[in-house]
Amino acid sequence: MRFLALPVAELESTLLKEINDNPALELIEELRCHGCGKRLARGPCPNCASPQGDNAPIVCLSPRTPPGYRAADADEAEPRDIITPERLDEYILRQIGPALSPAERPIAAYLLAQLDEDGLLVESPAEAAAFKRAPLATVEHVLSLIQHADPPGIGARTPAESLLIQLDYLAETVSGSILALARAILQDHFEWLAKCEYARIARRLHMPRSAVEAAARFIQRNLTPYPARAFWGERTTIGGNGGPALINPDVSIGLLSQTPDSPLLVEVFTPLSGWLRVNPDFKAALADCPEADREKWTPVVERATLITKCVQQRNHTMRRLMGLLAGEQRGFILGGDGDLRPLTRARLAKVLGVHESTISRAVAGKFVALPNGRIVSLAKFFDRSLSVRDRVRALVESESRPLTDDEIAEALEREGVRVARRTVAKYRNMLGILPAHVRARVARLRPGPDYPLPGS
DNA sequence: CTATGGCACGGATT
DNA sequence: AATCCGTGCCATAG
């Protein structure tokens, strides 16, 4: 039984199944303090939670959080506890369903299945027609239905096409010369637009540069190259953009008091809100009962004890791990990405006296809620380069003129971090920061009024 | 010639 | 054993 690898939510459902068909398993309401064994409802035990020593973290078990999901960082999207793209399929199918003939239905389903996570179609209509042995005209008809369904721009073949569809959609409610210009740019000069080559576009279209920049700004503000993400975002985010995943944490870290040097309070969530044990009555009954029954029920009881042991083992390991982790990464937990200390699973395994793979299993696929409300992957605690990436971000944010990768590498060197120029480029990309020469162009685009958009 | 992205290699990590 | 990550080399665009 690999319980350690499971996040709370999944462990909870497996345990519910076990309890359901194992009469020897019993769920007690209370939770016990791991220190003194005292029963308590939730949170730290008042006896044992006294600040021991400096500001060592206090680790306790807590009943699982209610299934109210919270948003995680945008970059943590993992296919777990998430509004999955399948829902998007259904959502669109419901809209276009009435317009479909019985023969077109499977084609629609197939096309929807071919959408990538951004909502773009990876296959050409011709390929789809060949695969489904349907007339090309039929496929194209179905596709056009999809493209006019709600998340505007869905089902396009390329980002440019998606943007054009969204533009048409907008044209139904707003008007203005800027729409025509935006359309012209998207149709014929998307490559240049992506690189912010406004002067070049202006020359080619015989338009003033300012008009081109206004159109670019309009596109940037009101259209999205990722129509599916916009859909998720609209439905699921709590005030973010880009559609972060909805997950619930396995661990929550808070502060015990408001003072800045307050110890950290680490709550490791237990599956189910109670204490799992082997029913003592059941065990007693097993002692004096007919021989045949005893043979039948003994393995059941054995399985029950095994399960409780495994759960306790899991909780124990998680507690020890989180205690150490919270102590080591206190700065990161309270501060920001820049305060993350380099830490490897292997080193932690050595300190804890367990095998490396144990740590790997415990960390994989788990999430922790930080005091500032963010929910991040536990793996982030072991990110080797996060703090350096953060410094790159800071450098670019406070730059007076766009710095080249080489210059950023130099600046980093002066701060005591040695990284190759090539690596800076990689980090820059991860952060979604454009190359220096492009930033120079974008900088001039910043200020400007939003184009009015109905309903947003 | 300079700045950057692609590919791939080797070493560390899991 | 598989994977990830930093880096060097080279091609390309401006």
Short mmCIF file of C-alpha atoms (C1' of nucleotides) in Angstrom, two decimals:
data_model
loop_
_atom_site.label_atom_id
_atom_site.label_comp_id
_atom_site.label_asym_id
_atom_site.label_seq_id
_atom_site.Cartn_x
_atom_site.Cartn_y
_atom_site.Cartn_z
CA MET A 1 0.00 0.00 0.00
CA ARG A 2 1.62 3.18 -1.20
CA PHE A 3 -0.27 5.64 0.93
CA LEU A 4 2.58 8.08 1.26
CA ALA A 5 2.45 8.90 -2.43
CA LEU A 6 -1.21 9.80 -2.36
CA PRO A 7 -2.49 13.33 -1.78
CA VAL A 8 -5.13 13.68 0.95
CA ALA A 9 -8.06 13.88 -1.41
CA GLU A 10 -7.20 10.60 -3.11
CA LEU A 11 -6.23 8.84 0.07
CA GLU A 12 -9.54 9.85 1.52
CA SER A 13 -11.53 8.24 -1.27
CA THR A 14 -9.52 5.00 -1.11
CA LEU A 15 -9.99 4.86 2.64
CA LEU A 16 -13.71 5.47 2.31
CA LYS A 17 -13.89 2.47 0.02
CA GLU A 18 -11.93 0.34 2.50
CA ILE A 19 -14.13 1.35 5.41
CA ASN A 20 -17.16 0.58 3.35
CA ASP A 21 -16.29 -3.06 2.78
CA ASN A 22 -14.19 -3.83 5.80
CA PRO A 23 -16.36 -4.11 8.92
CA ALA A 24 -13.32 -4.26 11.19
CA LEU A 25 -12.34 -0.68 10.33
CA GLU A 26 -13.82 2.02 12.47
CA LEU A 27 -13.70 5.77 12.36
CA ILE A 28 -13.55 7.65 15.67
CA GLU A 29 -14.60 11.24 15.80
CA GLU A 30 -11.68 12.69 17.70
CA LEU A 31 -8.18 13.44 16.65
CA ARG A 32 -5.32 12.91 19.05
CA CYS A 33 -2.33 15.06 19.75
CA HIS A 34 0.75 13.24 18.58
CA GLY A 35 2.70 14.55 21.55
CA CYS A 36 0.65 13.77 24.64
CA GLY A 37 -2.09 11.62 23.15
CA LYS A 38 -4.73 14.03 24.27
CA ARG A 39 -7.85 14.29 22.18
CA LEU A 40 -8.51 17.52 20.35
CA ALA A 41 -10.73 18.73 17.57
CA ARG A 42 -8.28 20.49 15.34
CA GLY A 43 -5.05 22.43 15.30
CA PRO A 44 -2.19 22.36 17.78
CA CYS A 45 -2.44 20.78 21.20
CA PRO A 46 -2.35 23.54 23.84
CA ASN A 47 0.00 21.44 25.98
CA CYS A 48 2.58 20.58 23.41
CA ALA A 49 2.38 23.65 21.20
CA SER A 50 4.41 25.78 23.56
CA PRO A 51 7.23 27.41 21.65
CA GLN A 52 10.11 25.05 22.25
CA GLY A 53 13.40 26.84 21.93
CA ASP A 54 13.78 29.54 19.30
CA ASN A 55 11.18 29.56 16.60
CA ALA A 56 11.06 25.93 15.59
CA PRO A 57 7.94 25.12 13.62
CA ILE A 58 5.05 23.44 15.36
CA VAL A 59 3.69 20.51 13.43
CA CYS A 60 0.29 19.01 14.04
CA LEU A 61 -2.34 16.93 12.33
CA SER A 62 -5.62 18.46 11.29
CA PRO A 63 -8.76 17.04 9.80
CA ARG A 64 -8.95 17.42 6.08
CA THR A 65 -10.11 20.78 4.85
CA PRO A 66 -13.65 20.97 3.62
CA PRO A 67 -13.78 20.43 -0.13
CA GLY A 68 -13.80 24.13 -0.86
CA TYR A 69 -11.19 24.33 -3.56
CA ARG A 70 -8.80 27.19 -3.77
CA ALA A 71 -6.80 28.55 -6.61
CA ALA A 72 -3.15 27.71 -6.99
CA ASP A 73 -0.40 29.52 -8.80
CA ALA A 74 -0.97 29.60 -12.52
CA ASP A 75 2.12 27.56 -13.22
CA GLU A 76 1.02 24.68 -11.01
CA ALA A 77 -1.63 23.33 -13.34
CA GLU A 78 -1.72 19.59 -12.81
CA PRO A 79 -4.43 17.23 -13.88
CA ARG A 80 -5.73 16.58 -10.40
CA ASP A 81 -8.75 18.04 -8.65
CA ILE A 82 -9.03 20.33 -11.60
CA ILE A 83 -11.68 21.47 -13.96
CA THR A 84 -10.43 19.35 -16.81
CA PRO A 85 -10.61 20.12 -20.52
CA GLU A 86 -13.25 17.39 -20.91
CA ARG A 87 -15.73 19.74 -19.39
CA LEU A 88 -15.00 22.18 -22.15
CA ASP A 89 -15.93 19.48 -24.66
CA GLU A 90 -19.28 18.93 -23.03
CA TYR A 91 -19.89 22.61 -22.68
CA ILE A 92 -19.44 23.22 -26.37
CA LEU A 93 -21.32 20.13 -27.41
CA ARG A 94 -24.32 21.29 -25.44
CA GLN A 95 -24.35 24.56 -27.33
CA ILE A 96 -24.04 23.17 -30.83
CA GLY A 97 -25.91 19.93 -30.20
CA PRO A 98 -29.28 21.14 -31.49
CA ALA A 99 -27.75 22.25 -34.77
CA LEU A 100 -26.15 18.89 -35.47
CA SER A 101 -27.57 16.10 -37.55
CA PRO A 102 -27.10 12.56 -36.17
CA ALA A 103 -24.34 11.95 -38.69
CA GLU A 104 -22.49 15.09 -37.63
CA ARG A 105 -22.45 14.28 -33.93
CA PRO A 106 -19.52 11.86 -33.96
CA ILE A 107 -17.58 14.30 -36.10
CA ALA A 108 -18.16 17.08 -33.61
CA ALA A 109 -17.08 14.82 -30.76
CA TYR A 110 -13.96 13.87 -32.66
CA LEU A 111 -13.02 17.44 -33.48
CA LEU A 112 -13.52 18.52 -29.89
CA ALA A 113 -11.24 15.73 -28.76
CA GLN A 114 -8.52 17.07 -31.04
CA LEU A 115 -8.37 20.46 -29.32
CA ASP A 116 -5.16 21.08 -27.44
CA GLU A 117 -5.13 22.59 -23.97
CA ASP A 118 -5.26 26.09 -25.41
CA GLY A 119 -8.40 25.27 -27.38
CA LEU A 120 -6.70 25.19 -30.78
CA LEU A 121 -7.28 22.43 -33.31
CA VAL A 122 -4.12 20.48 -34.00
CA GLU A 123 -5.44 18.67 -37.05
CA SER A 124 -6.51 20.01 -40.42
CA PRO A 125 -10.14 19.52 -41.50
CA ALA A 126 -8.88 17.39 -44.38
CA GLU A 127 -7.11 15.01 -42.00
CA ALA A 128 -10.18 14.78 -39.81
CA ALA A 129 -12.36 14.09 -42.83
CA ALA A 130 -10.05 11.32 -43.95
CA PHE A 131 -9.96 9.78 -40.51
CA LYS A 132 -13.70 9.85 -39.97
CA ARG A 133 -14.42 9.00 -43.63
CA ALA A 134 -16.72 11.96 -43.93
CA PRO A 135 -17.08 14.60 -46.65
CA LEU A 136 -14.78 17.54 -46.16
CA ALA A 137 -17.69 19.93 -46.48
CA THR A 138 -19.43 18.29 -43.54
CA VAL A 139 -16.35 18.54 -41.37
CA GLU A 140 -15.92 22.16 -42.24
CA HIS A 141 -19.53 22.87 -41.45
CA VAL A 142 -19.23 21.27 -38.02
CA LEU A 143 -15.98 23.09 -37.39
CA SER A 144 -17.54 26.43 -38.19
CA LEU A 145 -20.27 25.67 -35.67
CA ILE A 146 -17.64 24.95 -33.04
CA GLN A 147 -15.77 28.11 -33.89
CA HIS A 148 -18.88 30.16 -33.26
CA ALA A 149 -19.60 28.53 -29.87
CA ASP A 150 -19.09 30.31 -26.60
CA PRO A 151 -15.44 30.54 -25.69
CA PRO A 152 -14.84 32.74 -28.73
CA GLY A 153 -11.94 31.64 -30.86
CA ILE A 154 -12.14 27.99 -29.92
CA GLY A 155 -11.33 25.42 -32.60
CA ALA A 156 -9.10 27.66 -34.68
CA ARG A 157 -6.11 26.12 -36.39
CA THR A 158 -3.57 28.77 -35.46
CA PRO A 159 -3.35 31.52 -32.86
CA ALA A 160 -3.84 34.11 -35.60
CA GLU A 161 -7.00 32.43 -36.81
CA SER A 162 -8.29 32.23 -33.27
CA LEU A 163 -7.71 35.92 -32.75
CA LEU A 164 -9.52 36.70 -35.99
CA ILE A 165 -12.56 34.72 -34.91
CA GLN A 166 -12.59 36.55 -31.60
CA LEU A 167 -12.35 39.80 -33.50
CA ASP A 168 -15.40 38.92 -35.58
CA TYR A 169 -17.23 38.12 -32.39
CA LEU A 170 -16.33 41.50 -30.97
CA ALA A 171 -17.36 43.23 -34.19
CA GLU A 172 -20.93 42.24 -33.49
CA THR A 173 -21.09 44.52 -30.50
CA VAL A 174 -18.49 47.21 -30.97
CA SER A 175 -17.40 49.08 -34.03
CA GLY A 176 -14.68 51.43 -35.11
CA SER A 177 -11.89 51.75 -37.60
CA ILE A 178 -9.55 50.05 -35.18
CA LEU A 179 -11.31 46.75 -35.85
CA ALA A 180 -10.51 46.86 -39.56
CA LEU A 181 -6.90 47.66 -38.93
CA ALA A 182 -6.58 44.92 -36.32
CA ARG A 183 -8.08 42.46 -38.78
CA ALA A 184 -5.67 43.48 -41.51
CA ILE A 185 -2.72 43.05 -39.18
CA LEU A 186 -3.85 39.66 -37.95
CA GLN A 187 -4.52 38.41 -41.46
CA ASP A 188 -1.36 39.49 -43.18
CA HIS A 189 1.29 40.39 -40.64
CA PHE A 190 0.83 38.19 -37.64
CA GLU A 191 4.51 37.22 -37.66
CA TRP A 192 5.58 40.82 -37.34
CA LEU A 193 2.93 41.55 -34.76
CA ALA A 194 4.30 38.77 -32.58
CA LYS A 195 7.68 40.43 -32.73
CA CYS A 196 6.32 43.92 -32.14
CA GLU A 197 7.62 45.14 -35.49
CA TYR A 198 5.15 47.96 -35.62
CA ALA A 199 7.18 50.26 -37.79
CA ARG A 200 7.45 47.60 -40.43
CA ILE A 201 3.72 46.88 -40.40
CA ALA A 202 2.93 50.58 -40.58
CA ARG A 203 5.13 51.01 -43.61
CA ARG A 204 3.59 48.06 -45.41
CA LEU A 205 0.02 49.12 -44.69
CA HIS A 206 0.69 52.81 -45.31
CA MET A 207 -0.71 53.66 -41.91
CA PRO A 208 0.66 55.93 -39.22
CA ARG A 209 2.70 54.02 -36.73
CA SER A 210 0.60 55.27 -33.84
CA ALA A 211 -2.48 53.65 -35.38
CA VAL A 212 -0.71 50.31 -35.68
CA GLU A 213 0.41 50.52 -32.09
CA ALA A 214 -3.12 51.31 -30.98
CA ALA A 215 -4.39 48.29 -32.88
CA ALA A 216 -1.71 46.11 -31.32
CA ARG A 217 -2.69 47.38 -27.91
CA PHE A 218 -6.30 46.61 -28.68
CA ILE A 219 -5.44 43.05 -29.64
CA GLN A 220 -3.26 42.56 -26.62
CA ARG A 221 -5.88 43.84 -24.23
CA ASN A 222 -9.06 42.36 -25.60
CA LEU A 223 -8.17 39.12 -27.37
CA THR A 224 -6.43 36.01 -26.15
CA PRO A 225 -4.38 33.51 -28.12
CA TYR A 226 -5.48 30.83 -25.63
CA PRO A 227 -9.27 30.77 -25.84
CA ALA A 228 -9.60 27.66 -23.68
CA ARG A 229 -7.58 29.20 -20.88
CA ALA A 230 -9.80 32.22 -20.91
CA PHE A 231 -12.70 29.85 -20.52
CA TRP A 232 -11.20 28.15 -17.50
CA GLY A 233 -10.18 31.47 -16.07
CA GLU A 234 -13.65 32.85 -16.37
CA ARG A 235 -15.21 29.89 -14.68
CA THR A 236 -12.70 28.93 -12.08
CA THR A 237 -10.22 31.57 -11.12
CA ILE A 238 -10.44 33.71 -8.10
CA GLY A 239 -9.31 37.02 -9.46
CA GLY A 240 -6.40 35.69 -11.50
CA ASN A 241 -5.79 35.64 -15.20
CA GLY A 242 -4.64 32.69 -17.22
CA GLY A 243 -6.81 30.06 -15.55
CA PRO A 244 -4.98 28.61 -12.55
CA ALA A 245 -5.94 25.16 -11.45
CA LEU A 246 -8.24 24.53 -8.55
CA ILE A 247 -6.75 22.29 -5.95
CA ASN A 248 -6.89 21.74 -2.27
CA PRO A 249 -3.75 21.55 -0.20
CA ASP A 250 -2.31 18.60 1.67
CA VAL A 251 -0.58 20.83 4.17
CA SER A 252 -1.25 24.31 5.46
CA ILE A 253 1.36 26.59 6.98
CA GLY A 254 0.39 29.55 9.10
CA LEU A 255 1.75 31.73 11.84
CA LEU A 256 0.99 30.99 15.46
CA SER A 257 0.87 34.66 16.39
CA GLN A 258 1.23 37.99 14.64
CA THR A 259 4.74 38.73 15.80
CA PRO A 260 7.35 38.57 13.07
CA ASP A 261 9.38 35.90 14.84
CA SER A 262 6.38 33.78 15.61
CA PRO A 263 6.87 30.06 15.16
CA LEU A 264 5.35 28.53 12.06
CA LEU A 265 2.27 26.41 12.56
CA VAL A 266 2.27 23.50 10.17
CA GLU A 267 -0.96 21.57 9.78
CA VAL A 268 -0.69 18.26 7.99
CA PHE A 269 -4.14 17.33 6.83
CA THR A 270 -5.38 13.87 7.62
CA PRO A 271 -7.73 12.05 5.34
CA LEU A 272 -11.21 11.90 6.89
CA SER A 273 -11.89 14.01 9.91
CA GLY A 274 -11.25 11.43 12.55
CA TRP A 275 -9.11 8.68 13.88
CA LEU A 276 -8.99 5.38 12.03
CA ARG A 277 -8.65 2.22 14.11
CA VAL A 278 -9.53 -1.46 14.25
CA ASN A 279 -12.85 -1.90 16.01
CA PRO A 280 -11.97 -3.43 19.41
CA ASP A 281 -15.37 -5.07 19.72
CA PHE A 282 -14.83 -6.74 16.40
CA LYS A 283 -11.47 -8.04 17.53
CA ALA A 284 -12.90 -9.32 20.79
CA ALA A 285 -15.70 -11.08 18.99
CA LEU A 286 -13.18 -12.80 16.82
CA ALA A 287 -11.57 -14.43 19.88
CA ASP A 288 -14.66 -16.43 20.83
CA CYS A 289 -16.51 -17.45 17.75
CA PRO A 290 -16.83 -20.64 15.67
CA GLU A 291 -13.66 -21.90 14.03
CA ALA A 292 -15.01 -21.44 10.49
CA ASP A 293 -15.89 -17.80 11.09
CA ARG A 294 -12.51 -17.14 12.60
CA GLU A 295 -10.73 -18.35 9.50
CA LYS A 296 -12.96 -16.19 7.40
CA TRP A 297 -12.53 -12.98 9.38
CA THR A 298 -8.90 -13.13 10.43
CA PRO A 299 -7.53 -11.82 7.11
CA VAL A 300 -10.07 -9.01 7.23
CA VAL A 301 -8.82 -7.89 10.62
CA GLU A 302 -5.25 -8.23 9.46
CA ARG A 303 -5.93 -6.02 6.51
CA ALA A 304 -7.60 -3.48 8.78
CA THR A 305 -4.60 -3.30 11.10
CA LEU A 306 -2.30 -2.99 8.13
CA ILE A 307 -4.29 -0.07 6.80
CA THR A 308 -4.32 1.79 10.10
CA LYS A 309 -0.57 1.23 10.42
CA CYS A 310 0.03 2.56 6.94
CA VAL A 311 -2.05 5.65 7.55
CA GLN A 312 -0.24 6.36 10.79
CA GLN A 313 3.07 5.77 9.11
CA ARG A 314 2.12 8.22 6.38
CA ASN A 315 1.04 10.87 8.84
CA HIS A 316 4.19 10.38 10.85
CA THR A 317 6.48 10.75 7.85
CA MET A 318 4.60 13.75 6.56
CA ARG A 319 4.88 15.44 9.94
CA ARG A 320 8.59 14.86 10.27
CA LEU A 321 9.19 15.92 6.72
CA MET A 322 7.14 19.09 6.96
CA GLY A 323 8.68 20.07 10.27
CA LEU A 324 12.13 19.93 8.79
CA LEU A 325 11.06 21.56 5.56
CA ALA A 326 9.30 24.44 7.29
CA GLY A 327 12.34 25.07 9.46
CA GLU A 328 14.72 24.99 6.54
CA GLN A 329 12.62 27.14 4.20
CA ARG A 330 11.17 29.55 6.71
CA GLY A 331 12.40 32.48 4.67
CA PHE A 332 10.71 31.26 1.54
CA ILE A 333 7.43 30.56 3.32
CA LEU A 334 7.22 34.03 4.83
CA GLY A 335 9.00 35.92 2.11
CA GLY A 336 9.07 35.30 -1.60
CA ASP A 337 10.58 33.10 -4.25
CA GLY A 338 13.88 34.87 -3.85
CA ASP A 339 14.33 33.54 -0.33
CA LEU A 340 14.25 29.90 -1.32
CA ARG A 341 17.28 28.01 -0.13
CA PRO A 342 18.80 25.33 -2.30
CA LEU A 343 17.78 21.96 -0.94
CA THR A 344 17.77 18.48 -2.39
CA ARG A 345 15.54 15.56 -1.53
CA ALA A 346 18.62 13.45 -1.06
CA ARG A 347 20.03 15.71 1.66
CA LEU A 348 16.71 15.78 3.47
CA ALA A 349 16.50 12.00 3.29
CA LYS A 350 19.86 11.75 4.99
CA VAL A 351 18.82 14.02 7.85
CA LEU A 352 15.54 12.19 8.33
CA GLY A 353 17.21 8.81 8.03
CA VAL A 354 14.91 7.52 5.32
CA HIS A 355 15.47 6.44 1.75
CA GLU A 356 15.52 9.13 -0.91
CA SER A 357 12.59 7.60 -2.72
CA THR A 358 10.52 8.03 0.43
CA ILE A 359 10.98 11.76 0.21
CA SER A 360 10.27 11.74 -3.50
CA ARG A 361 7.03 9.89 -2.94
CA ALA A 362 6.01 12.16 -0.11
CA VAL A 363 6.64 15.29 -2.12
CA ALA A 364 5.24 14.23 -5.49
CA GLY A 365 1.87 15.64 -6.36
CA LYS A 366 1.27 17.40 -3.05
CA PHE A 367 0.42 21.02 -2.40
CA VAL A 368 0.85 23.32 0.54
CA ALA A 369 -1.04 26.47 1.49
CA LEU A 370 1.27 29.31 2.54
CA PRO A 371 0.48 32.02 5.09
CA ASN A 372 -0.04 34.56 2.33
CA GLY A 373 -2.78 32.44 0.80
CA ARG A 374 -0.88 31.05 -2.13
CA ILE A 375 -0.98 27.33 -2.76
CA VAL A 376 2.19 25.94 -4.23
CA SER A 377 3.53 22.54 -5.11
CA LEU A 378 5.71 20.92 -2.48
CA ALA A 379 8.23 20.31 -5.23
CA LYS A 380 8.80 24.07 -5.30
CA PHE A 381 10.60 23.74 -1.98
CA PHE A 382 13.30 21.83 -3.84
CA ASP A 383 13.55 24.04 -6.90
CA ARG A 384 17.22 24.61 -7.50
CA SER A 385 16.91 27.70 -9.63
CA LEU A 386 13.83 29.49 -8.34
CA SER A 387 15.69 32.09 -6.34
CA VAL A 388 17.98 32.88 -9.26
CA ARG A 389 15.00 33.19 -11.56
CA ASP A 390 13.48 35.60 -9.09
CA ARG A 391 16.60 37.73 -9.21
CA VAL A 392 16.41 37.78 -12.98
CA ARG A 393 12.85 38.99 -12.73
CA ALA A 394 13.83 41.67 -10.24
CA LEU A 395 16.68 42.84 -12.43
CA VAL A 396 14.46 43.17 -15.48
CA GLU A 397 11.73 44.89 -13.54
CA SER A 398 14.05 47.57 -12.25
CA GLU A 399 16.11 48.00 -15.40
CA SER A 400 16.33 51.47 -16.88
CA ARG A 401 17.19 50.26 -20.36
CA PRO A 402 16.54 46.70 -21.59
CA LEU A 403 19.39 44.48 -20.43
CA THR A 404 20.73 41.79 -22.71
CA ASP A 405 21.15 38.26 -21.44
CA ASP A 406 24.89 38.80 -21.18
CA GLU A 407 24.43 41.91 -19.06
CA ILE A 408 21.98 40.11 -16.80
CA ALA A 409 24.50 37.32 -16.35
CA GLU A 410 27.11 39.91 -15.42
CA ALA A 411 24.82 41.62 -12.92
CA LEU A 412 24.10 38.24 -11.37
CA GLU A 413 27.80 37.55 -11.13
CA ARG A 414 28.22 40.77 -9.18
CA GLU A 415 25.50 39.58 -6.82
CA GLY A 416 27.46 36.42 -6.28
CA VAL A 417 25.59 34.04 -8.57
CA ARG A 418 27.47 32.45 -11.40
CA VAL A 419 25.31 31.37 -14.31
CA ALA A 420 26.02 31.07 -18.02
CA ARG A 421 24.50 33.50 -20.43
CA ARG A 422 22.61 30.63 -22.03
CA THR A 423 21.00 29.82 -18.72
CA VAL A 424 19.82 33.39 -18.27
CA ALA A 425 18.04 33.06 -21.61
CA LYS A 426 16.30 29.91 -20.39
CA TYR A 427 15.15 31.54 -17.16
CA ARG A 428 13.98 34.61 -19.02
CA ASN A 429 11.86 32.38 -21.20
CA MET A 430 10.41 30.53 -18.22
CA LEU A 431 9.39 33.87 -16.75
CA GLY A 432 7.72 34.89 -19.99
CA ILE A 433 10.06 37.85 -20.40
CA LEU A 434 10.73 38.86 -23.97
CA PRO A 435 14.25 39.33 -25.39
CA ALA A 436 15.91 42.67 -24.81
CA HIS A 437 15.46 44.09 -28.30
CA VAL A 438 11.74 43.30 -28.21
CA ARG A 439 11.35 44.81 -24.76
CA ALA A 440 12.68 48.03 -26.19
CA ARG A 441 9.71 48.16 -28.55
CA VAL A 442 7.11 47.07 -26.03
CA ALA A 443 8.21 49.71 -23.57
CA ARG A 444 6.84 52.40 -25.82
CA LEU A 445 3.46 50.68 -25.94
CA ARG A 446 2.60 50.67 -22.27
CA PRO A 447 0.36 53.65 -21.59
CA GLY A 448 -2.98 53.93 -23.32
CA PRO A 449 -6.71 53.68 -22.73
CA ASP A 450 -8.50 50.39 -22.76
CA TYR A 451 -10.88 49.85 -25.58
CA PRO A 452 -14.37 49.45 -24.15
CA LEU A 453 -15.39 45.80 -24.12
CA PRO A 454 -18.97 44.83 -23.31
CA GLY A 455 -19.37 42.57 -20.33
CA SER A 456 -15.87 42.69 -18.94
"C1'" DC B 1 29.32 41.47 -35.43
"C1'" DT B 2 25.91 40.84 -31.54
"C1'" DA B 3 21.97 38.80 -29.32
"C1'" DT B 4 19.24 34.80 -29.05
"C1'" DG B 5 17.16 30.31 -29.77
"C1'" DG B 6 17.80 25.13 -30.91
"C1'" DC B 7 20.07 20.87 -30.10
"C1'" DA B 8 22.40 17.88 -27.53
"C1'" DC B 9 25.70 16.34 -23.99
"C1'" DG B 10 27.13 15.20 -19.27
"C1'" DG B 11 26.45 15.33 -14.66
"C1'" DA B 12 23.35 15.60 -10.87
"C1'" DT B 13 18.92 14.24 -8.97
"C1'" DT B 14 15.05 11.32 -8.28
"C1'" DA C 1 17.22 3.50 -14.86
"C1'" DA C 2 14.90 7.65 -16.02
"C1'" DT C 3 14.62 12.42 -15.79
"C1'" DC C 4 15.95 17.10 -15.10
"C1'" DC C 5 19.05 20.96 -15.52
"C1'" DG C 6 22.90 23.91 -16.74
"C1'" DT C 7 25.81 24.72 -20.38
"C1'" DG C 8 28.57 24.79 -24.74
"C1'" DC C 9 28.38 25.01 -29.63
"C1'" DC C 10 26.33 26.46 -33.76
"C1'" DA C 11 22.91 28.54 -36.85
"C1'" DT C 12 20.19 32.50 -37.72
"C1'" DA C 13 18.31 37.15 -37.78
"C1'" DG C 14 18.89 41.86 -37.48
#
